[in-house]
Short mmCIF file of C-alpha atoms in Angstrom, two decimals:
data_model
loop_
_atom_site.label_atom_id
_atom_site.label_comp_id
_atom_site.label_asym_id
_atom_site.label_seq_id
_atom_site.Cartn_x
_atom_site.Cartn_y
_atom_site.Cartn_z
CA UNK A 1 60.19 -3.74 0.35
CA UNK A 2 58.56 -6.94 -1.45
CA UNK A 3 55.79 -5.47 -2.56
CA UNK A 4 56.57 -1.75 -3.04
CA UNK A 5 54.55 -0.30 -5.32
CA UNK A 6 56.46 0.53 -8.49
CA UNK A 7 54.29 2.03 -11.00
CA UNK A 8 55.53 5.72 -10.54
CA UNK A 9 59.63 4.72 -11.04
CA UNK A 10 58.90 2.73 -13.71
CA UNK A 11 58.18 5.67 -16.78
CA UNK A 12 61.43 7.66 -16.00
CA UNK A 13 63.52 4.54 -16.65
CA UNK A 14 61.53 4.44 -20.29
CA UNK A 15 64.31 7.03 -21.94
CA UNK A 16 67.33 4.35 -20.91
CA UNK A 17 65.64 1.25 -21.67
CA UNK A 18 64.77 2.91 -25.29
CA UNK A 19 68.33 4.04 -25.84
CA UNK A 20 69.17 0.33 -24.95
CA UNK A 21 66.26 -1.32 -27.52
CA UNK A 22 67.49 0.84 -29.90
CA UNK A 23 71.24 -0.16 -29.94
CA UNK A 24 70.66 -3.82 -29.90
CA UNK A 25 67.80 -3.94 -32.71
CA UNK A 26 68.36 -1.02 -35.00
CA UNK A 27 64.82 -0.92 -35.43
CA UNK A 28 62.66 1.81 -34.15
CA UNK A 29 59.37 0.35 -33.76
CA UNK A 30 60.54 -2.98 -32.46
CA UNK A 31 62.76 -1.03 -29.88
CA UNK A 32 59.14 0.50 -28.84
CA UNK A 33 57.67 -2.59 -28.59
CA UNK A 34 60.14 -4.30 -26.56
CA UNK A 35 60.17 -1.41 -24.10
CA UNK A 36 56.31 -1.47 -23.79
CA UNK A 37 56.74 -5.39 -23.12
CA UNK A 38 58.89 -4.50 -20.62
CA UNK A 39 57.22 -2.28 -18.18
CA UNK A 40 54.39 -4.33 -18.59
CA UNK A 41 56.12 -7.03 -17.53
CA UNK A 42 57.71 -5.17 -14.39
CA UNK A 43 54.25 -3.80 -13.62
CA UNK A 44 52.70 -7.53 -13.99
CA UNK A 45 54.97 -9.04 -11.72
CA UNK A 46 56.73 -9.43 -8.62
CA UNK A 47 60.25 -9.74 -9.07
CA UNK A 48 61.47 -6.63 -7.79
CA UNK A 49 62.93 -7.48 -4.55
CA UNK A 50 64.65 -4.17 -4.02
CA UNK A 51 68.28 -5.73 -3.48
CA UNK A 52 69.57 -4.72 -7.06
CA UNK A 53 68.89 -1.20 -8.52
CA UNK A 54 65.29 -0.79 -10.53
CA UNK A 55 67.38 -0.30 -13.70
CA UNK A 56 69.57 -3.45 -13.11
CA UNK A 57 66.33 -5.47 -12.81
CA UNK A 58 64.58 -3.90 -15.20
CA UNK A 59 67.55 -5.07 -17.72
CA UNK A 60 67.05 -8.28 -16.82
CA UNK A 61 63.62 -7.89 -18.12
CA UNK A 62 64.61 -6.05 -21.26
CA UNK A 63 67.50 -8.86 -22.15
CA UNK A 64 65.23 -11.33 -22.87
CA UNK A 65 62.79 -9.46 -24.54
CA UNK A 66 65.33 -8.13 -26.67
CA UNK A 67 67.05 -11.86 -27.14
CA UNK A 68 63.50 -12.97 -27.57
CA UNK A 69 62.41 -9.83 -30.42
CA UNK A 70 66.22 -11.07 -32.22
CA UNK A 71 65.01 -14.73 -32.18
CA UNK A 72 61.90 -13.92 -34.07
CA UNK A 73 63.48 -11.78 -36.46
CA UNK A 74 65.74 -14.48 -37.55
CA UNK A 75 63.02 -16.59 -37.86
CA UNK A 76 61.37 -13.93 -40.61
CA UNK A 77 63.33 -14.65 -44.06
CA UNK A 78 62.74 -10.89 -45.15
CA UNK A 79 64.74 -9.79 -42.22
CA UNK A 80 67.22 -12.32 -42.48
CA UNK A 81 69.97 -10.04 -43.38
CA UNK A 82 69.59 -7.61 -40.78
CA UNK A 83 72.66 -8.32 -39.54
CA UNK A 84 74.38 -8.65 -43.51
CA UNK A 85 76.13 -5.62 -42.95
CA UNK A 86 78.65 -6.92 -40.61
CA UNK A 87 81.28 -7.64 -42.63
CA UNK A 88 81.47 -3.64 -43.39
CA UNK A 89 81.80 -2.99 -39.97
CA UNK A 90 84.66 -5.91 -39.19
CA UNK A 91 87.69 -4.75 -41.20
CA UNK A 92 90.23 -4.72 -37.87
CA UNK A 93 92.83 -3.44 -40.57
CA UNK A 94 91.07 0.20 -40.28
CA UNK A 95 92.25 -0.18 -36.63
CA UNK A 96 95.79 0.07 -38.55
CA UNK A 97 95.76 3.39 -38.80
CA UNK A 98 95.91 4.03 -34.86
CA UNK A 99 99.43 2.21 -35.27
CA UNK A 100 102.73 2.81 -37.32
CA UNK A 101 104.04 0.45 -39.84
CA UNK A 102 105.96 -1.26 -36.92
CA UNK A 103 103.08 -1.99 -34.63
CA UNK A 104 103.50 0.26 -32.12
CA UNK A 105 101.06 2.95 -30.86
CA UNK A 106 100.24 5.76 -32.94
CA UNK A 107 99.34 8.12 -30.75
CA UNK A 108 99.66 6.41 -27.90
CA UNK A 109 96.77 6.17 -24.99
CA UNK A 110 97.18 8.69 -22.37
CA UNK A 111 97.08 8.28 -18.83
CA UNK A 112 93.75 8.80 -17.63
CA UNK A 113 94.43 8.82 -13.77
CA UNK A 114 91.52 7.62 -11.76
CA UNK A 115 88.86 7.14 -14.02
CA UNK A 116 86.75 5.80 -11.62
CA UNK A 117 85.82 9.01 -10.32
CA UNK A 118 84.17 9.83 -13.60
CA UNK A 119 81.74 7.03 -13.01
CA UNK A 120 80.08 9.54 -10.74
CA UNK A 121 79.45 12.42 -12.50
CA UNK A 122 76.60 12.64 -15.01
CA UNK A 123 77.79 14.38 -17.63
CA UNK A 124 80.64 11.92 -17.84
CA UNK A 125 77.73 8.85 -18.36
CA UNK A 126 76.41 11.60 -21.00
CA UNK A 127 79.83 10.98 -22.84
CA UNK A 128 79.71 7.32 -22.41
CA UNK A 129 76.13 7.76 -24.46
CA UNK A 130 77.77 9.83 -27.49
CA UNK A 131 80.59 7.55 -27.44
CA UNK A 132 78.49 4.55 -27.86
CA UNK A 133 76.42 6.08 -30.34
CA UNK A 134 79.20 7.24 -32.36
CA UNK A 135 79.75 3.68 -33.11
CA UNK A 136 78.89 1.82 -36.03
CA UNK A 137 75.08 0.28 -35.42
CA UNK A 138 76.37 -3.34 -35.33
CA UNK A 139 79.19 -2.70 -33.47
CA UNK A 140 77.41 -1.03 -30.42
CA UNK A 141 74.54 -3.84 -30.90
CA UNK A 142 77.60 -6.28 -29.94
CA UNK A 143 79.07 -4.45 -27.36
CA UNK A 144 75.72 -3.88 -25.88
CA UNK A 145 74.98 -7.31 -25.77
CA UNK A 146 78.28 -8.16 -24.54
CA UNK A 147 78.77 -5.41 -21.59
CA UNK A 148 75.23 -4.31 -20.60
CA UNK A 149 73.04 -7.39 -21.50
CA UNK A 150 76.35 -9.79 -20.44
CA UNK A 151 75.61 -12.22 -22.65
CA UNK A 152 78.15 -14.82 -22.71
CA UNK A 153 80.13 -15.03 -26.36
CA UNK A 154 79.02 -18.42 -27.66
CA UNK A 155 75.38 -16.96 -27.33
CA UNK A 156 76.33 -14.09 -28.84
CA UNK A 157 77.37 -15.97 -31.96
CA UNK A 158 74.81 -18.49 -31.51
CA UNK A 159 72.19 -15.15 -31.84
CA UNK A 160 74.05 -13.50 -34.36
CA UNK A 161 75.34 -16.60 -36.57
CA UNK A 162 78.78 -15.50 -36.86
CA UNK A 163 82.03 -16.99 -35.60
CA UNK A 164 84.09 -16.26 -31.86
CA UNK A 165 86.70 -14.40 -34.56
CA UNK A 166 84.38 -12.05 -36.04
CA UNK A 167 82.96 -11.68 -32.51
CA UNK A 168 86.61 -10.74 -30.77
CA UNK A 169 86.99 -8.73 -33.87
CA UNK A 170 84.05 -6.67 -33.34
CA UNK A 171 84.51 -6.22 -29.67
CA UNK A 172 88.15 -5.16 -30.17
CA UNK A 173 86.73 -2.43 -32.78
CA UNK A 174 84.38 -1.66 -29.67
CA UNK A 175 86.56 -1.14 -27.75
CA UNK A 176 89.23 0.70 -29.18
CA UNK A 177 86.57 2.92 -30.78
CA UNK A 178 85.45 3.79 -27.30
CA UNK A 179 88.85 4.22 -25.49
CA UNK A 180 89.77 6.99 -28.18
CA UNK A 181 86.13 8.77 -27.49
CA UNK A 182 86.51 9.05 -24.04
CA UNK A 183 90.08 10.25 -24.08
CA UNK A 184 89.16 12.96 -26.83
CA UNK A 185 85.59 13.83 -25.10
CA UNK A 186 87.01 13.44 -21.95
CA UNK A 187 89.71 12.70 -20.27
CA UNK A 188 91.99 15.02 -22.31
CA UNK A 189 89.56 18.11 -21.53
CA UNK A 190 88.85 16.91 -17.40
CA UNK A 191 92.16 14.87 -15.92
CA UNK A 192 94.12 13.78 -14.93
CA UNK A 193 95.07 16.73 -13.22
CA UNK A 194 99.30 17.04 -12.92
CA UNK B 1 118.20 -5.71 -22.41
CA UNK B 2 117.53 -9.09 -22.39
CA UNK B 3 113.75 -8.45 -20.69
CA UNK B 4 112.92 -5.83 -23.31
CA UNK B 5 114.21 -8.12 -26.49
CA UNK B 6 111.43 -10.71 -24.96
CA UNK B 7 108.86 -7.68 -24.37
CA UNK B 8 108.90 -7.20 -28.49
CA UNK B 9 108.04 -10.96 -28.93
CA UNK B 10 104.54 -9.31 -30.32
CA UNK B 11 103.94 -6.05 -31.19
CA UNK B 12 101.99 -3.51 -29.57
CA UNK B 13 99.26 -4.00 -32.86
CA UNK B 14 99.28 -8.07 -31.30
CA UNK B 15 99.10 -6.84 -27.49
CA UNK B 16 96.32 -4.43 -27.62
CA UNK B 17 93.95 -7.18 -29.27
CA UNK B 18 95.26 -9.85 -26.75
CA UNK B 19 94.42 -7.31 -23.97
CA UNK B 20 90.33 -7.22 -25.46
CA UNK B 21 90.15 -11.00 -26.55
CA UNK B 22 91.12 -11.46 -23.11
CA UNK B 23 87.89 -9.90 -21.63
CA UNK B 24 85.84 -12.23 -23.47
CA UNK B 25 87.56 -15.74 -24.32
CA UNK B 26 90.51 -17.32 -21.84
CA UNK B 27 94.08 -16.70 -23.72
CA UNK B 28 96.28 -20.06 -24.34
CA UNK B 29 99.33 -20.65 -21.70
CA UNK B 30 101.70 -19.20 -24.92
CA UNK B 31 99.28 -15.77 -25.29
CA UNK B 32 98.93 -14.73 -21.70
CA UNK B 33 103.09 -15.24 -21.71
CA UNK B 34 103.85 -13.14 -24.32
CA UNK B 35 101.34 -10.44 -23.46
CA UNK B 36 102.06 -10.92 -20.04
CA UNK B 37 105.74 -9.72 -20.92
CA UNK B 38 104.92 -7.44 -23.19
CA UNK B 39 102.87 -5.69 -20.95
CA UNK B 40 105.86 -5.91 -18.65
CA UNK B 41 108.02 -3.23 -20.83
CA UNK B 42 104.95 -1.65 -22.44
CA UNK B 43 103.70 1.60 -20.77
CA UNK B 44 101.15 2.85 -23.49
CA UNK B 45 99.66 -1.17 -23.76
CA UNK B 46 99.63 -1.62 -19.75
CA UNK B 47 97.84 1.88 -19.89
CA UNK B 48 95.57 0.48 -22.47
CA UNK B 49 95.12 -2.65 -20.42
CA UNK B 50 93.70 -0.52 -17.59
CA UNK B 51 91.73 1.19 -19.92
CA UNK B 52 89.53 -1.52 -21.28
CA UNK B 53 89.45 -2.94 -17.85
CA UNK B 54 87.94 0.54 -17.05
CA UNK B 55 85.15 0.32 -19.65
CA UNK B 56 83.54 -2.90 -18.17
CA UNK B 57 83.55 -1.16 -14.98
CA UNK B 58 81.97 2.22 -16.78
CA UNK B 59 79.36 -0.13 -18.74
CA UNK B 60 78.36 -1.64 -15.16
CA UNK B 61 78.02 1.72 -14.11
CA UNK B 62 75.93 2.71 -17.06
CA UNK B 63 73.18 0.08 -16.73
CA UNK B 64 72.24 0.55 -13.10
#
């Protein structure tokens, strides 16, 4: 299906890619922008072989226009602190409180079961959506860039000027933020069933 | 006895953030020992450990 005619699947992917934008650039307009770019781009060219899904490619697409619209905006001096905020969002000692004073676990995580078997049901990816925009703007800009875009961590920092510390810090925050989420939004209300 | 006195070498605080740094940057020979026998002894941090695991997997998911 080389040259399958895409036009039609293209708009209904708009809401995800937006949601996307929006994480990684905290800007509304630009998000809009870099969407637009986007399905131009996919209707413009070829590249849609069929193999991987039409979202999977169409990330692709998105990544760079997103690393591209972050590239720019570090170039502007007016925006250059976009990112200044960070330091607000990387105290790991908050994470404190989810321990007691000796370290250990405070509560500790429950067993989920089989998660994977959430991965399947859409309300369960509707979680995944609060839980990730529950979290602070930076910190979900990271992860994003990190989990969905995959970039690798030294171009992370390289993007973001800040150091692999701050960067482990802030995925760890991530991460921690969106294990408790999912086991208050979820798997405490739908498993594991004993 | 003996297993769970090397388990405690870091604390669960120390495990948990080896378990994410993990996912991103390779652990030195000493880290992955300790954690690895922490994790040995630790339910809630081996649960954790399957947990973040779990959320690559669920972010996958959530871009195709």
């Amino acid at each position: 299906m080389a040259s399958t005619d895409i036009s039609g699947d293209l708009e209904p992917q708009r809401g995800y890619l937006l949601r996307v934008a929006r994480l990684q650039l905290s800007d509304e307009a630009l998000a809009e922008d870099v969407v637009q770019e986007t399905l131009l781009a996919a209707l413009s060219g070829s590249g849609f072989s069929g193999k991987s899904s039409l979202r999977t490619w169409l990330t692709g697409i998105l990544k760079h226009k997103i690393v591209d619209a972050i590239r720019k905006k570090q170039r502007e001096p007016t925006v250059a602190s976009a990112f200044g905020d960070i330091d607000s969002e990387m105290d790991i000692e908050d994470f404190d409180a989810m321990f007691n004073e000796r370290g250990g676990w405070d509560p500790k995580p429950a067993e989920w079961g089989n998660p994977e078997d959430a991965l399947n049901q859409r309300q369960f990816l509707d979680i995944m959506d609060l839980c990730l925009e529950k979290l602070p703007p930076n910190t979900a800009r990271v992860f994003m860039m990190r989990e969905v875009m995959e970039l690798e961590t030294d171009e992370i920092c390289k993007e973001l000027t800040i150091n692999a510390n701050n960067l482990w810090v802030i995925l760890y925050r991530a991460r921690m933020a969106l294990r408790q989420c999912l086991e208050q939004n979820w798997f405490a209300r739908n498993g594991p069933a004993t | 006895m003996f297993k769970r006195a090397l388990g405690h070498i870091i604390r669960c605080k120390d495990a948990s953030r080896l378990v994410s740094r993990r996912e991103d940057a390779p652990l030195s020979e000493w880290q992955q020992l300790v954690l690895r026998l922490h994790l040995s002894v630790c339910a809630a941090c081996s649960r954790f450990e399957k947990q973040v695991e779990f959320l690559r997997s669920a972010m996958q998911r959530y871009r195709q």
